[in-house]
Coordinates of C-alpha atoms in Angstrom, one line a residue:
X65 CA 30.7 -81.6 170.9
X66 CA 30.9 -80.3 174.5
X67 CA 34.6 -79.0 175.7
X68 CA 37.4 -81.2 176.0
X69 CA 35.5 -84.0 173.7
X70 CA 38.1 -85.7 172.0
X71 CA 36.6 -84.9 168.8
X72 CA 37.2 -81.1 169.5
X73 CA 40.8 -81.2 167.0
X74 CA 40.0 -83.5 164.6
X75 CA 40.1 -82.5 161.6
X76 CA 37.0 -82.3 159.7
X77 CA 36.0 -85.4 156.9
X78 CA 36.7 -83.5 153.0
X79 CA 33.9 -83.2 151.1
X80 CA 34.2 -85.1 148.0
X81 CA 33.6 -83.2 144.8
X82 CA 31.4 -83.6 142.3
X83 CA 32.4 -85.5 139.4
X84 CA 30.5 -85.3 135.8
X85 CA 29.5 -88.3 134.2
X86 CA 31.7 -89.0 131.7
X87 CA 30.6 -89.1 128.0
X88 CA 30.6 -92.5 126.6
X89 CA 33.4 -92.9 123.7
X90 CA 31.4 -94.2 121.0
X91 CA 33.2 -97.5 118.5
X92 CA 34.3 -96.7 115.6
X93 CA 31.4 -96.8 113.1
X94 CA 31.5 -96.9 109.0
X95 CA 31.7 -93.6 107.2
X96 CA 28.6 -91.7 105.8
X97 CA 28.4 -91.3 101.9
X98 CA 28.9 -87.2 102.6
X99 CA 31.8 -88.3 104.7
X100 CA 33.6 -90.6 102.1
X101 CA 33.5 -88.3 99.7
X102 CA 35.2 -85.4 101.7
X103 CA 38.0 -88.0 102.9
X104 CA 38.4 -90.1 100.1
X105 CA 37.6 -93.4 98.0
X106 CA 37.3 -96.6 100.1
X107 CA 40.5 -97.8 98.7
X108 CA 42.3 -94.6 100.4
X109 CA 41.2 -96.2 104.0
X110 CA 42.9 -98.2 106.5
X111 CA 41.1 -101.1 108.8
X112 CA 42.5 -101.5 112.5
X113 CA 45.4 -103.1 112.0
X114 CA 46.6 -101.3 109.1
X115 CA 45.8 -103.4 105.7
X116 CA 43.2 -101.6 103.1
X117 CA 39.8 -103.1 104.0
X118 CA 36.6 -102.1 101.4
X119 CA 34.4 -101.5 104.3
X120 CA 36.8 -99.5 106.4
X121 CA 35.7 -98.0 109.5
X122 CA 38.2 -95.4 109.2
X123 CA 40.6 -93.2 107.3
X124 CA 43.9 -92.7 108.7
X125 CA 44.9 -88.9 110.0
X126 CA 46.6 -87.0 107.9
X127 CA 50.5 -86.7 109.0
X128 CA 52.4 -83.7 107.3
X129 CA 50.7 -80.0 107.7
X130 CA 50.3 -79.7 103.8
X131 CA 47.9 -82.9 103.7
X132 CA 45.9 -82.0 106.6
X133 CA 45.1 -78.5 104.3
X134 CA 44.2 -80.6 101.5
X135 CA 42.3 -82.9 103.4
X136 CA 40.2 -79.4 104.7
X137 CA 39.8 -77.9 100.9
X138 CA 37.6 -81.4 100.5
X139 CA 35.2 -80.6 102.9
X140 CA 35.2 -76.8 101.8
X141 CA 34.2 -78.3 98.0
X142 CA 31.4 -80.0 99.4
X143 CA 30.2 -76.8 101.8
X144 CA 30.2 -74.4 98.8
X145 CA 28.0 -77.2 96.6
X146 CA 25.5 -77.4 99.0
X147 CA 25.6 -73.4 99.8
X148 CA 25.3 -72.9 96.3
X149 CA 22.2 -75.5 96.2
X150 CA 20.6 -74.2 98.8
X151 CA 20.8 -77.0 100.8
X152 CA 19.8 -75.9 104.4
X153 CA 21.7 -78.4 106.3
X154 CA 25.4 -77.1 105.2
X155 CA 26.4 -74.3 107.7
X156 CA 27.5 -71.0 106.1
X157 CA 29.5 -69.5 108.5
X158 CA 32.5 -72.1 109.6
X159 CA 35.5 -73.0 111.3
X160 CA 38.6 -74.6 110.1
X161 CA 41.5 -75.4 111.9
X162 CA 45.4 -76.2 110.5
X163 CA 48.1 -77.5 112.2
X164 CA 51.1 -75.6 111.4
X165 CA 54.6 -77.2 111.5
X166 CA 57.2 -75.9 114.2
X167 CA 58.2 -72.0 113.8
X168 CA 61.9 -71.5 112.0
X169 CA 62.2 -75.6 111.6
X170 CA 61.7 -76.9 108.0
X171 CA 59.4 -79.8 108.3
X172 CA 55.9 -80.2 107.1
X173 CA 55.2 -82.8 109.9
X174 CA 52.6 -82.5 112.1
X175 CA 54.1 -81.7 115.8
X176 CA 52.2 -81.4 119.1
X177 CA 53.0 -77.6 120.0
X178 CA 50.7 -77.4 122.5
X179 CA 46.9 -76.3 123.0
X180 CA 46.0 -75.2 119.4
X181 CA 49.3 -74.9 118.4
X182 CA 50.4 -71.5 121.1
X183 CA 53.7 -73.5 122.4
X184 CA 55.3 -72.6 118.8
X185 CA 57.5 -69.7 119.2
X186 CA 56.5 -67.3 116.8
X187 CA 59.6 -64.9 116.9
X188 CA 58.0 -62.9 114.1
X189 CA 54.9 -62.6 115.9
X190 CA 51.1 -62.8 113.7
X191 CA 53.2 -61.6 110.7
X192 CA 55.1 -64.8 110.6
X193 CA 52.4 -67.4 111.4
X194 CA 50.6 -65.3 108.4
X195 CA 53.3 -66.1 106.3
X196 CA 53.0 -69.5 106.9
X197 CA 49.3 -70.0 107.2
X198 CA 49.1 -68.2 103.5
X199 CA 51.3 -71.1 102.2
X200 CA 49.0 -73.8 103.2
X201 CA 45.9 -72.2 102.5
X202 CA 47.1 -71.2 98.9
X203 CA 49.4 -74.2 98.0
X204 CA 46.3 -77.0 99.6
X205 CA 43.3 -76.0 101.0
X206 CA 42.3 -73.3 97.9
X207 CA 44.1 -75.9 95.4
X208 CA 42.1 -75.5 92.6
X209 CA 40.0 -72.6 93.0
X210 CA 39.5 -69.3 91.6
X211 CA 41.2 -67.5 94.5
X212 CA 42.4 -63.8 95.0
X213 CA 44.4 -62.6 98.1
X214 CA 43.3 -59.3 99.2
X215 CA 45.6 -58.8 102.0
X216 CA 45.0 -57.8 105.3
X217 CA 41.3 -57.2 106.3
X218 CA 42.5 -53.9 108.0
X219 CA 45.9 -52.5 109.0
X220 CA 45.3 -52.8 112.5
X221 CA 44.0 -56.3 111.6
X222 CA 47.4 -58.2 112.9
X223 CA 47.5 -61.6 111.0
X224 CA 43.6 -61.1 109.7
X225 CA 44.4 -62.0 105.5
X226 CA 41.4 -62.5 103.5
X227 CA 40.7 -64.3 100.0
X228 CA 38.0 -64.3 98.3
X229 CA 37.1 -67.6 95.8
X230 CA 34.4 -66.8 93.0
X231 CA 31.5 -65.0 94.5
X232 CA 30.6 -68.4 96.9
X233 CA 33.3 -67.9 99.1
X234 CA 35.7 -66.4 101.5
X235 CA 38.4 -67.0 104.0
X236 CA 39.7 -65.0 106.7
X237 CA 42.6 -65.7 109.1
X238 CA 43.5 -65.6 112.7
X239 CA 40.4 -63.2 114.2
X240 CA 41.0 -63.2 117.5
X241 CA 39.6 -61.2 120.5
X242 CA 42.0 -58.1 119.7
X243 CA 41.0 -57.9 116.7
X244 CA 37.4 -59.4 116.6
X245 CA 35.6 -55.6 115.7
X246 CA 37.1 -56.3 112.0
X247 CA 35.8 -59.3 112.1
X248 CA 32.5 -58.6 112.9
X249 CA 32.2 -55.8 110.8
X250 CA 33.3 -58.6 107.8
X251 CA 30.4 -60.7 109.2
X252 CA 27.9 -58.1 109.1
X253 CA 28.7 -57.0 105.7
X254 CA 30.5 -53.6 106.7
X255 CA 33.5 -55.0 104.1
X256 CA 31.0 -56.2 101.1
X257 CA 27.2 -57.3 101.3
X258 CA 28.4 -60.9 99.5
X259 CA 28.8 -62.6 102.7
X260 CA 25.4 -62.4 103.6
X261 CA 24.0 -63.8 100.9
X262 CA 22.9 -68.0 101.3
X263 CA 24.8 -69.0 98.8
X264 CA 27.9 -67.8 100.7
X265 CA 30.1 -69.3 102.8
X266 CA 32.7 -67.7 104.9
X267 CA 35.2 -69.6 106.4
X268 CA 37.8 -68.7 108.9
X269 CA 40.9 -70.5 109.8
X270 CA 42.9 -70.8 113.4
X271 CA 40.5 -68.3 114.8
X272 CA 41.8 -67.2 118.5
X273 CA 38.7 -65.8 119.8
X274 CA 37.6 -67.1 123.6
X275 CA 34.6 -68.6 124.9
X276 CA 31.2 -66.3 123.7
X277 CA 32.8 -63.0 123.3
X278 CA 33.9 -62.6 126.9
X279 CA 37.3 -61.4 126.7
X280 CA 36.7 -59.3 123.3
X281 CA 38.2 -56.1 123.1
X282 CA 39.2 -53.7 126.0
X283 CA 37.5 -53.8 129.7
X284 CA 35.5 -50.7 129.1
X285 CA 34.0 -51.4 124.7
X286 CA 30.7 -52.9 126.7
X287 CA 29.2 -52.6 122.5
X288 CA 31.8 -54.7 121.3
X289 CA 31.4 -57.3 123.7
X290 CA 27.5 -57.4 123.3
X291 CA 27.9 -57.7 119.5
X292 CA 30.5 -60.3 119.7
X293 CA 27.8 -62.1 122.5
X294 CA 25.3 -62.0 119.9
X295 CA 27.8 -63.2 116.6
X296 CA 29.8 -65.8 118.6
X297 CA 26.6 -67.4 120.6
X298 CA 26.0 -71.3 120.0
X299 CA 22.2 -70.4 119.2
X300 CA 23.1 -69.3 116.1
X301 CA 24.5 -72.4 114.7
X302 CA 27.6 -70.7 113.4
X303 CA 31.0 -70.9 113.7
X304 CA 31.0 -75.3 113.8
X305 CA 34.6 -76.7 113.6
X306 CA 34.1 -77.9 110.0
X307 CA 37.4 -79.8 109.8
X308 CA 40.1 -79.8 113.0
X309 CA 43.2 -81.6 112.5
X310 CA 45.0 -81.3 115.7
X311 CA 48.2 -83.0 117.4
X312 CA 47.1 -83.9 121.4
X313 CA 48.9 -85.3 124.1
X314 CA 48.1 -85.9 127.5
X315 CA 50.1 -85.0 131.0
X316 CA 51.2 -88.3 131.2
X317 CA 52.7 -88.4 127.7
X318 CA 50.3 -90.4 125.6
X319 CA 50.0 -88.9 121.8
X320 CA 47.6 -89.3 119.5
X321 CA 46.0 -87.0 116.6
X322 CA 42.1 -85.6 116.6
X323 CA 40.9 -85.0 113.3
X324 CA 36.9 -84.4 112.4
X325 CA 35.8 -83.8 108.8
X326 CA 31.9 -82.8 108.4
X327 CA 29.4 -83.9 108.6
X328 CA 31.6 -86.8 110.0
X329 CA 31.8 -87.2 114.2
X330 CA 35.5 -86.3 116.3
X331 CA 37.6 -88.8 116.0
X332 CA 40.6 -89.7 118.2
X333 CA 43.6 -91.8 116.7
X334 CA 46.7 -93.6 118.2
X335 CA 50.0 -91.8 118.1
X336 CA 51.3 -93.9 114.8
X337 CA 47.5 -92.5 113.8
X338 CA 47.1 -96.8 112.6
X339 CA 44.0 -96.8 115.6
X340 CA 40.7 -95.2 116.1
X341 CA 40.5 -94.9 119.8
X342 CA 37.7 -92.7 120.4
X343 CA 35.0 -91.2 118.4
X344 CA 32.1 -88.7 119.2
X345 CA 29.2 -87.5 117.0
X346 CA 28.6 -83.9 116.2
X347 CA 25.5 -83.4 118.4
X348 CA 28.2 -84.6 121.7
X349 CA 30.5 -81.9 120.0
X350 CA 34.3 -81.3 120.6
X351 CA 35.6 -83.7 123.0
X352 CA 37.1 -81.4 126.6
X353 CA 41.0 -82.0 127.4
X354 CA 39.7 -84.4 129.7
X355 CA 38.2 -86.5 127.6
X356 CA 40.8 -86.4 124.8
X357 CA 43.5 -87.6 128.0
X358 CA 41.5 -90.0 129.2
X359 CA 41.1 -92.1 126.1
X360 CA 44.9 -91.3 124.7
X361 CA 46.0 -92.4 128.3
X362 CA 43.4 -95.6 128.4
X363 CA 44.5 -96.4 124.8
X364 CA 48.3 -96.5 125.8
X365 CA 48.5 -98.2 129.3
X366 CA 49.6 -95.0 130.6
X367 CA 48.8 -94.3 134.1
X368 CA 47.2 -90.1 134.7
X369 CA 49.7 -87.9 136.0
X370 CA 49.5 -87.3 139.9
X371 CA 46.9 -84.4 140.6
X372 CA 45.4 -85.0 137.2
X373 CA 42.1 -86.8 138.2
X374 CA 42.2 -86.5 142.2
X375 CA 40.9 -84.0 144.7
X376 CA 43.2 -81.6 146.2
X377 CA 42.5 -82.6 149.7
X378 CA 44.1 -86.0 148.6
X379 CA 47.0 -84.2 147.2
X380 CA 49.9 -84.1 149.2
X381 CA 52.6 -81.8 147.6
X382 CA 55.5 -83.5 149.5
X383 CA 54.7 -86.5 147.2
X384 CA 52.7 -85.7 144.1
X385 CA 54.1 -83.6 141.0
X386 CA 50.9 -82.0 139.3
X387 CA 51.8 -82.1 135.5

């Protein structure tokens, strides 16, 4: 505009940002044979409104930390069959993720501690979340099995234990991007050539690595970080989130619990974990923070906390908290 215009100060329109099209959260759907038997006979299920039903369309989450590991060494059984059988659609190289109860507080209850569990305080640091990952793993999720602990993977591998179970099998803790060289080196058979066999499986529990091997190792170990690129890429079709059973809330308070089994989909459950809420397939994968807010906050009549789902340039910070 020409000088003096009275448009010369006003401020200019924002520019509104782009917003992704929301996934659509799927209804609950009956359970898959493959899925029923890794949760459980149909008399083990709950229907909506929390009376047995014979064609239920889910199982309620598990509760207590102990059950949640037990509910995981089901889904491991059915992974080492079909390794074993050859059966090329069970992945080999997996994911499994425990909850763990709050640190120094006896209680096997589930608790929401925060993304993957990092608002415990671990006074005792990876030696102590160790010690408590070992129990579950030993006492639930290798129930049953031929197992041997063989301690740490390395000295320098902080909280990285390792068991193996017959010749089928092994589990490894906590790899994380400090520590991910052991880890890849136990991938590519540095430790023992049975891990790259077909008929093995290895599984790892709470792993702590980010993204695609991004943040691996130091600034300057360019080799590491191209190895993990390679090991930790989705291409390969390792590494799926077998079984996740996770305590969520969202910023405005809602709870609820995500659990998924293979070859089962995500599914989202009420805080008294007596509702299905939200459900996603494997091909959609893991359902974002946003997504797992959005339906927990839907499901509960809870309004988003300010600044959750708003543009900034509607944000005033006189009158909006972001949570």
């Amino acid at each position: 505009p020409p000088p003096g215009s009275a448009t010369m100060n006003a401020s200019p329109a924002p520019i509104p940002r782009a917003v992704p099209a929301p996934r659509r959260r799927r209804r609950p759907s009956p359970l898959s044979p493959v899925t029923r038997a890794v949760l459980g006979s149909s008399d083990d299920f709950l229907a909506a409104d929390g009376t047995s039903s014979p064609t239920p369309p889910f199982r309620a989450p598990p509760s207590l930390c102990s059950s949640a590991a037990t509910e995981a060494r089901n889904v491991l059984r059915v992974l080492r069959e079909g390794a074993v059988e050859g059966d090329p659609a069970v992945p080999r190289r997996v994911r499994v993720e425990l909850p763990l109860p709050p640190a120094d507080v006896r209680t096997d209850e589930i608790r929401y501690l925060g993304l993957h569990g990092q608002a415990a305080d671990w006074s005792g640091g990876m030696s102590q979340r160790l010690r408590v990952t070992k129990t579950y793993v030993e006492e639930n999720m290798l129930d049953g099995y031929d197992w041997e602990y063989l301690g740490l993977l390395d000295r320098d591998a902080d909280g990285m234990g390792v068991w193996t179970c017959g010749e089928n099998m092994t589990v490894v803790t906590h790899p994380s991007d400090t520590t991910m060289r052991f880890f890849l080196d136990l991938a590519d058979g540095v430790y023992g050539e049975r891990v790259k066999k077909k008929d093995h499986v290895l599984v790892v529990v709470n792993a702590f690595w980010s993204g695609n091997g991004e943040k691996v190792g130091q600034p300057w170990e360019f080799g590491l970080k191209k190895r993990a690129a390679v090991a930790l890429a989705p291409e390969t079709g390792d590494w799926e989130k077998v079984y996740v059973a996770r305590r969520v809330r969202s910023a405005a308070g809602a709870e609820g619990t995500l659990r998924r089994a293979w070859p089962g989909r995500w599914q989202l459950f009420d805080a008294e974990g007596v509702a299905l809420i939200g459900e996603w397939t494997p091909r959609e994968g893991e359902p974002s923070n946003r997504e797992i807010a959005e339906t927990l906050n839907e499901a509960a009549g809870a309004a988003d906390a300010a600044g959750f789902n708003r543009s900034s340039v509607d944000t005033s910070r006189d009158t909006d908290v972001i949570t």
